Structures are given as C-alpha cells and as structure tokens.
Amino acid sequence: MNQWKQGSDARLPLYQRLREEIMDRIASGEWPPDKPIPTEAALTQRYDVAVGTVRKAIDTLVHDGLLERSQGRGTFIRRPDFDASLFRFFRQVDAAGHARVPDSRILARTLEQPAEPIARALALPVEEQTLKLDRLRTLEDGSVLKEEIWLPATRFAPLKEIELERFGTLLYPFYESQCGQRVGSARETLTVETADQETAQALGIATGDPVVVIERVALGYDRTPLEYRRSRGPAATFRYQVEIS
C-alpha cells in the first residue's frame, strides 16, 4: 500500500524522495532509535517501489551517518557521540591522567531575539525568539569550557519552565525526552579569538589570552537546524590531531 506523505516532491528521483520520507519518519519520532526501521521488503511494499530504490535510499543515509546496519539485527538510527567530537579538540584529563567528559551547569536561561547570524544559522526569521542557555563545563572544580546555546523557542518551549538543575551533562537526550527534538548530525567550525573579561573570568585565564571557539549547528534527522552553540576553551588545552594515509 502506497503511504507517501503529502508534500513529497514528485520531481525528485524516486530514491531521493524515499530518503526524505525516511528522514521525516525518523524526525517525527514515528520510528524510535531503539528499534530497527522497517525492513527493505516492508519499505518496498509500503511505498510501492523496487527493492533497488529502497536499498539506494538507505545506502545514502548510512553513508551520511544517519543510519547504521547491524548484522542480523536490522538497520538502526545512528546516535553520534557529539561530546567525543568536542573533546577530540579539547583533551580533558583528571588528576590521574584519565580522559574525562566534564560536568556541566546551566548558569542562565533567557528568551531573546537572536542576532542576525544566529537567526540565519537556525533558519529563523529575526523576529522569532530563541531560548538561550549559558552553560559552564567543569572538571574537578576547574572550568574548561564556556558555552552559549541558542534554541528555537517554539520547538523547545518545555525547557522554559524546567528547573535548571534538571539539565544534565548530555543535552541532546534531554532535548529528545522533554521536547521530542532529535539531533542527528552537526556542523562545526573552529576559530581563535582573545578572551574578553567575562570569558576569562569564567575560564580562569587572563583577559586577552587566546581561546578556541567551536561553533556548532546541530541538525535534526530532517536537516532542520535545532541548535546553535558556541563553545569557548583555553587555547592551551586545545589539541588537533589528524591521521593521513
């Protein structure tokens, strides 16, 4: 039985239409991450397409890191480890030299009109409000990252009333459980700037010291921008490594 959603663009190649359809089903929460998506045979019947079309659509989503195949179990929604990505650059260790993911604390939560670059990154009209979170990440009582996070206020309305103490270290599972918003991928940009007085005080460094800034746009499985984040850390703890073969 053909179950295409309304609005599917018939001008696109069939596999690409199916790819977008799968992403929409994932983004809406219809297909949860702890269970496999429907089999190729089921998708073939559901959308009345050839198995080759289904396979090509799934292959592109696997290639893009949104799905992953598990031998003998099926195809699952992939959950990227975003903190592992961030701390690939800022290597944090405890007193014993073991790698650690820092704790976090929300310092402030405000509703604000986004500046034009933030509105553009979130694909929002500038008159639409954002929910801004100011967050500090710490390791053994020392500050290692200062973060500013902007979220579309309408999508994340439940976060306006939740006690700040309930925001955990991992925000993306929290977004999903409280707001039904699933982050599937992200784009990051690295730059360097000097610390202003506020940043220096938060990080325990001198004003004017170099800091590395990681700007991240987090996207839903349907590629809708869900979060814009700026993470600032001391350049002294920054480490970049790449393997070339």
PDB file of C-alpha atoms in Angstrom:
ATOM      1  CA  MET A   1       0.000   0.000   0.000  1.00  0.00           C
ATOM      2  CA  ASN A   2       1.434   3.390  -1.046  1.00  0.00           C
ATOM      3  CA  GLN A   3       1.973   5.536   2.070  1.00  0.00           C
ATOM      4  CA  TRP A   4       3.857   8.598   0.817  1.00  0.00           C
ATOM      5  CA  LYS A   5       3.286  11.669   2.953  1.00  0.00           C
ATOM      6  CA  GLN A   6       1.612  14.662   1.366  1.00  0.00           C
ATOM      7  CA  GLY A   7       4.091  17.170   0.019  1.00  0.00           C
ATOM      8  CA  SER A   8       6.567  14.640  -1.348  1.00  0.00           C
ATOM      9  CA  ASP A   9       8.250  16.319  -4.323  1.00  0.00           C
ATOM     10  CA  ALA A  10       7.498  14.171  -7.378  1.00  0.00           C
ATOM     11  CA  ARG A  11      10.231  15.951  -9.372  1.00  0.00           C
ATOM     12  CA  LEU A  12      12.978  14.290  -7.318  1.00  0.00           C
ATOM     13  CA  PRO A  13      14.455  10.894  -8.189  1.00  0.00           C
ATOM     14  CA  LEU A  14      12.448   8.168  -6.511  1.00  0.00           C
ATOM     15  CA  TYR A  15      15.264   7.043  -4.190  1.00  0.00           C
ATOM     16  CA  GLN A  16      15.769  10.636  -3.035  1.00  0.00           C
ATOM     17  CA  ARG A  17      12.042  11.047  -2.338  1.00  0.00           C
ATOM     18  CA  LEU A  18      12.204   7.877  -0.272  1.00  0.00           C
ATOM     19  CA  ARG A  19      15.306   9.123   1.517  1.00  0.00           C
ATOM     20  CA  GLU A  20      13.488  12.318   2.530  1.00  0.00           C
ATOM     21  CA  GLU A  21      10.465  10.258   3.562  1.00  0.00           C
ATOM     22  CA  ILE A  22      12.579   8.068   5.845  1.00  0.00           C
ATOM     23  CA  MET A  23      14.203  11.133   7.405  1.00  0.00           C
ATOM     24  CA  ASP A  24      10.775  12.661   8.067  1.00  0.00           C
ATOM     25  CA  ARG A  25       9.555   9.474   9.765  1.00  0.00           C
ATOM     26  CA  ILE A  26      12.647   9.440  11.981  1.00  0.00           C
ATOM     27  CA  ALA A  27      12.437  13.155  12.807  1.00  0.00           C
ATOM     28  CA  SER A  28       8.764  12.853  13.772  1.00  0.00           C
ATOM     29  CA  GLY A  29       9.536  10.089  16.247  1.00  0.00           C
ATOM     30  CA  GLU A  30       7.444   7.525  14.378  1.00  0.00           C
ATOM     31  CA  TRP A  31      10.487   5.261  14.137  1.00  0.00           C
ATOM     32  CA  PRO A  32      12.343   5.206  17.508  1.00  0.00           C
ATOM     33  CA  PRO A  33      16.123   4.796  17.741  1.00  0.00           C
ATOM     34  CA  ASP A  34      15.999   1.699  19.938  1.00  0.00           C
ATOM     35  CA  LYS A  35      14.208  -0.386  17.307  1.00  0.00           C
ATOM     36  CA  PRO A  36      15.183  -1.184  13.690  1.00  0.00           C
ATOM     37  CA  ILE A  37      13.477   0.749  10.943  1.00  0.00           C
ATOM     38  CA  PRO A  38      11.176  -1.315   8.679  1.00  0.00           C
ATOM     39  CA  THR A  39      12.934  -3.907   6.549  1.00  0.00           C
ATOM     40  CA  GLU A  40      13.703  -3.369   2.873  1.00  0.00           C
ATOM     41  CA  ALA A  41      10.846  -5.739   1.994  1.00  0.00           C
ATOM     42  CA  ALA A  42       8.427  -3.802   4.199  1.00  0.00           C
ATOM     43  CA  LEU A  43       9.504  -0.450   2.721  1.00  0.00           C
ATOM     44  CA  THR A  44       9.204  -1.853  -0.797  1.00  0.00           C
ATOM     45  CA  GLN A  45       5.607  -2.823  -0.101  1.00  0.00           C
ATOM     46  CA  ARG A  46       4.762   0.296   1.884  1.00  0.00           C
ATOM     47  CA  TYR A  47       5.879   2.741  -0.826  1.00  0.00           C
ATOM     48  CA  ASP A  48       5.306   0.555  -3.884  1.00  0.00           C
ATOM     49  CA  VAL A  49       8.869   0.894  -5.162  1.00  0.00           C
ATOM     50  CA  ALA A  50      11.582  -1.518  -6.282  1.00  0.00           C
ATOM     51  CA  VAL A  51      13.928  -3.028  -3.722  1.00  0.00           C
ATOM     52  CA  GLY A  52      16.846  -1.349  -5.525  1.00  0.00           C
ATOM     53  CA  THR A  53      15.255   2.056  -4.853  1.00  0.00           C
ATOM     54  CA  VAL A  54      14.886   1.218  -1.154  1.00  0.00           C
ATOM     55  CA  ARG A  55      18.451  -0.012  -0.932  1.00  0.00           C
ATOM     56  CA  LYS A  56      19.848   3.105  -2.606  1.00  0.00           C
ATOM     57  CA  ALA A  57      17.882   5.402  -0.271  1.00  0.00           C
ATOM     58  CA  ILE A  58      19.134   3.535   2.790  1.00  0.00           C
ATOM     59  CA  ASP A  59      22.699   3.414   1.432  1.00  0.00           C
ATOM     60  CA  THR A  60      22.775   7.220   1.187  1.00  0.00           C
ATOM     61  CA  LEU A  61      21.543   7.575   4.774  1.00  0.00           C
ATOM     62  CA  VAL A  62      24.147   5.082   6.000  1.00  0.00           C
ATOM     63  CA  HIS A  63      26.834   6.953   4.066  1.00  0.00           C
ATOM     64  CA  ASP A  64      25.702  10.239   5.672  1.00  0.00           C
ATOM     65  CA  GLY A  65      25.906   8.683   9.144  1.00  0.00           C
ATOM     66  CA  LEU A  66      22.192   8.869   9.906  1.00  0.00           C
ATOM     67  CA  LEU A  67      21.575   5.116   9.810  1.00  0.00           C
ATOM     68  CA  GLU A  68      23.754   2.113  10.582  1.00  0.00           C
ATOM     69  CA  ARG A  69      23.325  -1.534   9.658  1.00  0.00           C
ATOM     70  CA  SER A  70      23.703  -4.213  12.331  1.00  0.00           C
ATOM     71  CA  GLN A  71      24.365  -7.707  11.011  1.00  0.00           C
ATOM     72  CA  GLY A  72      21.464  -9.985  11.831  1.00  0.00           C
ATOM     73  CA  ARG A  73      19.522  -7.260  13.664  1.00  0.00           C
ATOM     74  CA  GLY A  74      18.493  -4.724  11.044  1.00  0.00           C
ATOM     75  CA  THR A  75      19.090  -1.041  10.264  1.00  0.00           C
ATOM     76  CA  PHE A  76      19.024   1.412  13.162  1.00  0.00           C
ATOM     77  CA  ILE A  77      19.066   5.166  13.651  1.00  0.00           C
ATOM     78  CA  ARG A  78      22.627   6.159  14.457  1.00  0.00           C
ATOM     79  CA  ARG A  79      23.313   8.308  17.505  1.00  0.00           C
ATOM     80  CA  PRO A  80      26.581  10.194  17.008  1.00  0.00           C
ATOM     81  CA  ASP A  81      28.773  10.834  20.068  1.00  0.00           C
ATOM     82  CA  PHE A  82      28.862  14.621  19.979  1.00  0.00           C
ATOM     83  CA  ASP A  83      30.855  15.007  23.191  1.00  0.00           C
ATOM     84  CA  ALA A  84      33.517  12.692  21.787  1.00  0.00           C
ATOM     85  CA  SER A  85      33.754  15.052  18.813  1.00  0.00           C
ATOM     86  CA  LEU A  86      34.128  18.128  21.007  1.00  0.00           C
ATOM     87  CA  PHE A  87      36.722  16.586  23.293  1.00  0.00           C
ATOM     88  CA  ARG A  88      38.740  15.384  20.364  1.00  0.00           C
ATOM     89  CA  PHE A  89      39.811  19.024  20.288  1.00  0.00           C
ATOM     90  CA  PHE A  90      39.800  19.921  23.981  1.00  0.00           C
ATOM     91  CA  ARG A  91      41.543  16.997  25.639  1.00  0.00           C
ATOM     92  CA  GLN A  92      40.497  16.927  29.301  1.00  0.00           C
ATOM     93  CA  VAL A  93      42.054  14.587  31.850  1.00  0.00           C
ATOM     94  CA  ASP A  94      41.665  14.171  35.596  1.00  0.00           C
ATOM     95  CA  ALA A  95      44.445  14.213  38.171  1.00  0.00           C
ATOM     96  CA  ALA A  96      45.313  10.602  37.342  1.00  0.00           C
ATOM     97  CA  GLY A  97      45.632  11.385  33.644  1.00  0.00           C
ATOM     98  CA  HIS A  98      42.432   9.625  32.593  1.00  0.00           C
ATOM     99  CA  ALA A  99      40.241  11.169  29.904  1.00  0.00           C
ATOM    100  CA  ARG A 100      37.061  12.671  31.347  1.00  0.00           C
ATOM    101  CA  VAL A 101      33.905  14.262  29.981  1.00  0.00           C
ATOM    102  CA  PRO A 102      33.421  17.394  32.094  1.00  0.00           C
ATOM    103  CA  ASP A 103      30.386  18.049  34.254  1.00  0.00           C
ATOM    104  CA  SER A 104      28.111  20.913  33.257  1.00  0.00           C
ATOM    105  CA  ARG A 105      25.928  23.541  34.867  1.00  0.00           C
ATOM    106  CA  ILE A 106      23.365  25.881  33.318  1.00  0.00           C
ATOM    107  CA  LEU A 107      24.156  29.363  34.605  1.00  0.00           C
ATOM    108  CA  ALA A 108      21.301  31.264  32.962  1.00  0.00           C
ATOM    109  CA  ARG A 109      18.276  30.784  30.726  1.00  0.00           C
ATOM    110  CA  THR A 110      16.773  33.691  28.810  1.00  0.00           C
ATOM    111  CA  LEU A 111      14.359  34.395  25.970  1.00  0.00           C
ATOM    112  CA  GLU A 112      15.846  36.731  23.392  1.00  0.00           C
ATOM    113  CA  GLN A 113      15.631  37.931  19.828  1.00  0.00           C
ATOM    114  CA  PRO A 114      18.554  36.346  18.003  1.00  0.00           C
ATOM    115  CA  ALA A 115      21.225  38.367  16.306  1.00  0.00           C
ATOM    116  CA  GLU A 116      21.116  38.029  12.535  1.00  0.00           C
ATOM    117  CA  PRO A 117      23.944  35.435  12.270  1.00  0.00           C
ATOM    118  CA  ILE A 118      22.253  33.225  14.872  1.00  0.00           C
ATOM    119  CA  ALA A 119      18.839  33.556  13.222  1.00  0.00           C
ATOM    120  CA  ARG A 120      20.433  32.641   9.877  1.00  0.00           C
ATOM    121  CA  ALA A 121      22.180  29.599  11.363  1.00  0.00           C
ATOM    122  CA  LEU A 122      18.873  28.398  12.827  1.00  0.00           C
ATOM    123  CA  ALA A 123      16.902  29.284   9.668  1.00  0.00           C
ATOM    124  CA  LEU A 124      14.633  31.542  11.746  1.00  0.00           C
ATOM    125  CA  PRO A 125      13.107  34.923  10.974  1.00  0.00           C
ATOM    126  CA  VAL A 126      14.884  37.502  13.134  1.00  0.00           C
ATOM    127  CA  GLU A 127      11.630  38.370  14.908  1.00  0.00           C
ATOM    128  CA  GLU A 128      11.247  34.804  16.231  1.00  0.00           C
ATOM    129  CA  GLN A 129      12.514  34.311  19.764  1.00  0.00           C
ATOM    130  CA  THR A 130      15.224  31.910  20.841  1.00  0.00           C
ATOM    131  CA  LEU A 131      15.797  30.249  24.177  1.00  0.00           C
ATOM    132  CA  LYS A 132      19.377  30.952  25.226  1.00  0.00           C
ATOM    133  CA  LEU A 133      21.283  28.762  27.673  1.00  0.00           C
ATOM    134  CA  ASP A 134      24.572  29.847  29.235  1.00  0.00           C
ATOM    135  CA  ARG A 135      26.477  26.771  30.342  1.00  0.00           C
ATOM    136  CA  LEU A 136      29.775  26.160  32.124  1.00  0.00           C
ATOM    137  CA  ARG A 137      31.592  22.846  31.858  1.00  0.00           C
ATOM    138  CA  THR A 138      33.914  21.916  34.698  1.00  0.00           C
ATOM    139  CA  LEU A 139      36.429  19.253  35.604  1.00  0.00           C
ATOM    140  CA  GLU A 140      37.463  18.725  39.241  1.00  0.00           C
ATOM    141  CA  ASP A 141      36.225  22.199  40.201  1.00  0.00           C
ATOM    142  CA  GLY A 142      38.062  23.906  37.335  1.00  0.00           C
ATOM    143  CA  SER A 143      36.253  25.498  34.377  1.00  0.00           C
ATOM    144  CA  VAL A 144      37.205  24.087  30.991  1.00  0.00           C
ATOM    145  CA  LEU A 145      34.504  25.347  28.592  1.00  0.00           C
ATOM    146  CA  LYS A 146      32.131  28.288  28.491  1.00  0.00           C
ATOM    147  CA  GLU A 147      29.136  27.696  26.223  1.00  0.00           C
ATOM    148  CA  GLU A 148      26.329  29.769  24.764  1.00  0.00           C
ATOM    149  CA  ILE A 149      23.456  27.775  23.282  1.00  0.00           C
ATOM    150  CA  TRP A 150      20.518  29.107  21.259  1.00  0.00           C
ATOM    151  CA  LEU A 151      17.375  27.049  20.566  1.00  0.00           C
ATOM    152  CA  PRO A 152      14.194  27.933  18.622  1.00  0.00           C
ATOM    153  CA  ALA A 153      11.827  28.905  21.435  1.00  0.00           C
ATOM    154  CA  THR A 154       8.720  27.339  19.885  1.00  0.00           C
ATOM    155  CA  ARG A 155      10.324  23.930  19.353  1.00  0.00           C
ATOM    156  CA  PHE A 156      11.837  23.892  22.831  1.00  0.00           C
ATOM    157  CA  ALA A 157       9.002  25.507  24.791  1.00  0.00           C
ATOM    158  CA  PRO A 158       9.023  22.884  27.608  1.00  0.00           C
ATOM    159  CA  LEU A 159      12.574  23.923  28.554  1.00  0.00           C
ATOM    160  CA  LYS A 160      11.338  27.366  29.604  1.00  0.00           C
ATOM    161  CA  GLU A 161       9.847  26.002  32.827  1.00  0.00           C
ATOM    162  CA  ILE A 162      12.130  23.098  33.749  1.00  0.00           C
ATOM    163  CA  GLU A 163      14.375  23.615  36.780  1.00  0.00           C
ATOM    164  CA  LEU A 164      17.935  24.346  35.700  1.00  0.00           C
ATOM    165  CA  GLU A 165      19.227  21.594  37.973  1.00  0.00           C
ATOM    166  CA  ARG A 166      17.437  19.013  35.785  1.00  0.00           C
ATOM    167  CA  PHE A 167      19.560  19.834  32.722  1.00  0.00           C
ATOM    168  CA  GLY A 168      22.153  17.079  32.630  1.00  0.00           C
ATOM    169  CA  THR A 169      25.605  16.839  31.095  1.00  0.00           C
ATOM    170  CA  LEU A 170      24.167  15.346  27.887  1.00  0.00           C
ATOM    171  CA  LEU A 171      21.736  17.857  26.417  1.00  0.00           C
ATOM    172  CA  TYR A 172      20.692  16.035  23.253  1.00  0.00           C
ATOM    173  CA  PRO A 173      18.969  13.124  25.047  1.00  0.00           C
ATOM    174  CA  PHE A 174      17.335  15.770  27.262  1.00  0.00           C
ATOM    175  CA  TYR A 175      16.031  17.652  24.205  1.00  0.00           C
ATOM    176  CA  GLU A 176      14.537  14.409  22.955  1.00  0.00           C
ATOM    177  CA  SER A 177      12.917  13.310  26.218  1.00  0.00           C
ATOM    178  CA  GLN A 178      11.495  16.732  27.096  1.00  0.00           C
ATOM    179  CA  CYS A 179      10.735  18.255  23.681  1.00  0.00           C
ATOM    180  CA  GLY A 180      10.703  15.398  21.190  1.00  0.00           C
ATOM    181  CA  GLN A 181      13.541  17.045  19.227  1.00  0.00           C
ATOM    182  CA  ARG A 182      16.170  14.609  17.953  1.00  0.00           C
ATOM    183  CA  VAL A 183      19.630  15.743  16.915  1.00  0.00           C
ATOM    184  CA  GLY A 184      21.035  13.564  14.153  1.00  0.00           C
ATOM    185  CA  SER A 185      24.090  15.454  12.884  1.00  0.00           C
ATOM    186  CA  ALA A 186      26.038  18.674  13.301  1.00  0.00           C
ATOM    187  CA  ARG A 187      28.380  21.056  11.504  1.00  0.00           C
ATOM    188  CA  GLU A 188      31.309  22.564  13.397  1.00  0.00           C
ATOM    189  CA  THR A 189      33.600  25.499  12.652  1.00  0.00           C
ATOM    190  CA  LEU A 190      36.781  26.296  14.602  1.00  0.00           C
ATOM    191  CA  THR A 191      38.183  29.794  15.069  1.00  0.00           C
ATOM    192  CA  VAL A 192      40.526  31.530  17.527  1.00  0.00           C
ATOM    193  CA  GLU A 193      39.918  34.772  19.410  1.00  0.00           C
ATOM    194  CA  THR A 194      41.147  36.521  22.551  1.00  0.00           C
ATOM    195  CA  ALA A 195      39.259  36.175  25.810  1.00  0.00           C
ATOM    196  CA  ASP A 196      37.171  39.125  26.929  1.00  0.00           C
ATOM    197  CA  GLN A 197      36.819  39.831  30.634  1.00  0.00           C
ATOM    198  CA  GLU A 198      33.687  37.680  31.075  1.00  0.00           C
ATOM    199  CA  THR A 199      35.163  34.668  29.273  1.00  0.00           C
ATOM    200  CA  ALA A 200      38.496  34.999  31.052  1.00  0.00           C
ATOM    201  CA  GLN A 201      36.811  35.124  34.445  1.00  0.00           C
ATOM    202  CA  ALA A 202      34.651  32.075  33.668  1.00  0.00           C
ATOM    203  CA  LEU A 203      37.620  30.019  32.432  1.00  0.00           C
ATOM    204  CA  GLY A 204      40.164  31.198  34.994  1.00  0.00           C
ATOM    205  CA  ILE A 205      42.534  32.707  32.443  1.00  0.00           C
ATOM    206  CA  ALA A 206      43.811  36.225  31.781  1.00  0.00           C
ATOM    207  CA  THR A 207      41.884  38.715  29.689  1.00  0.00           C
ATOM    208  CA  GLY A 208      43.411  38.683  26.219  1.00  0.00           C
ATOM    209  CA  ASP A 209      44.575  35.068  26.417  1.00  0.00           C
ATOM    210  CA  PRO A 210      43.819  33.051  23.260  1.00  0.00           C
ATOM    211  CA  VAL A 211      40.700  30.879  23.265  1.00  0.00           C
ATOM    212  CA  VAL A 212      39.483  28.413  20.674  1.00  0.00           C
ATOM    213  CA  VAL A 213      35.853  28.803  19.622  1.00  0.00           C
ATOM    214  CA  ILE A 214      33.884  25.858  18.263  1.00  0.00           C
ATOM    215  CA  GLU A 215      30.643  26.958  16.596  1.00  0.00           C
ATOM    216  CA  ARG A 216      28.165  24.134  16.093  1.00  0.00           C
ATOM    217  CA  VAL A 217      24.872  23.946  14.227  1.00  0.00           C
ATOM    218  CA  ALA A 218      23.042  20.798  15.310  1.00  0.00           C
ATOM    219  CA  LEU A 219      20.520  19.398  12.851  1.00  0.00           C
ATOM    220  CA  GLY A 220      17.519  17.120  13.158  1.00  0.00           C
ATOM    221  CA  TYR A 221      17.243  13.971  11.072  1.00  0.00           C
ATOM    222  CA  ASP A 222      15.273  16.018   8.549  1.00  0.00           C
ATOM    223  CA  ARG A 223      18.160  18.545   8.418  1.00  0.00           C
ATOM    224  CA  THR A 224      16.188  21.211  10.283  1.00  0.00           C
ATOM    225  CA  PRO A 225      18.554  23.352  12.418  1.00  0.00           C
ATOM    226  CA  LEU A 226      17.755  22.721  16.079  1.00  0.00           C
ATOM    227  CA  GLU A 227      20.626  24.280  17.995  1.00  0.00           C
ATOM    228  CA  TYR A 228      23.354  26.870  17.531  1.00  0.00           C
ATOM    229  CA  ARG A 229      26.181  26.647  20.043  1.00  0.00           C
ATOM    230  CA  ARG A 230      29.427  28.480  20.770  1.00  0.00           C
ATOM    231  CA  SER A 231      31.928  26.650  22.987  1.00  0.00           C
ATOM    232  CA  ARG A 232      34.985  28.544  24.156  1.00  0.00           C
ATOM    233  CA  GLY A 233      38.006  26.900  25.771  1.00  0.00           C
ATOM    234  CA  PRO A 234      41.580  27.941  26.578  1.00  0.00           C
ATOM    235  CA  ALA A 235      43.888  27.537  23.614  1.00  0.00           C
ATOM    236  CA  ALA A 236      46.446  25.992  25.987  1.00  0.00           C
ATOM    237  CA  THR A 237      44.249  22.876  26.267  1.00  0.00           C
ATOM    238  CA  PHE A 238      43.453  22.684  22.554  1.00  0.00           C
ATOM    239  CA  ARG A 239      44.802  19.703  20.638  1.00  0.00           C
ATOM    240  CA  TYR A 240      44.267  18.923  16.979  1.00  0.00           C
ATOM    241  CA  GLN A 241      45.294  15.601  15.506  1.00  0.00           C
ATOM    242  CA  VAL A 242      44.547  14.017  12.155  1.00  0.00           C
ATOM    243  CA  GLU A 243      45.780  10.808  10.608  1.00  0.00           C
ATOM    244  CA  ILE A 244      46.764  10.911   6.939  1.00  0.00           C
ATOM    245  CA  SER A 245      47.230   7.722   4.986  1.00  0.00           C
TER     246      SER A 245
END
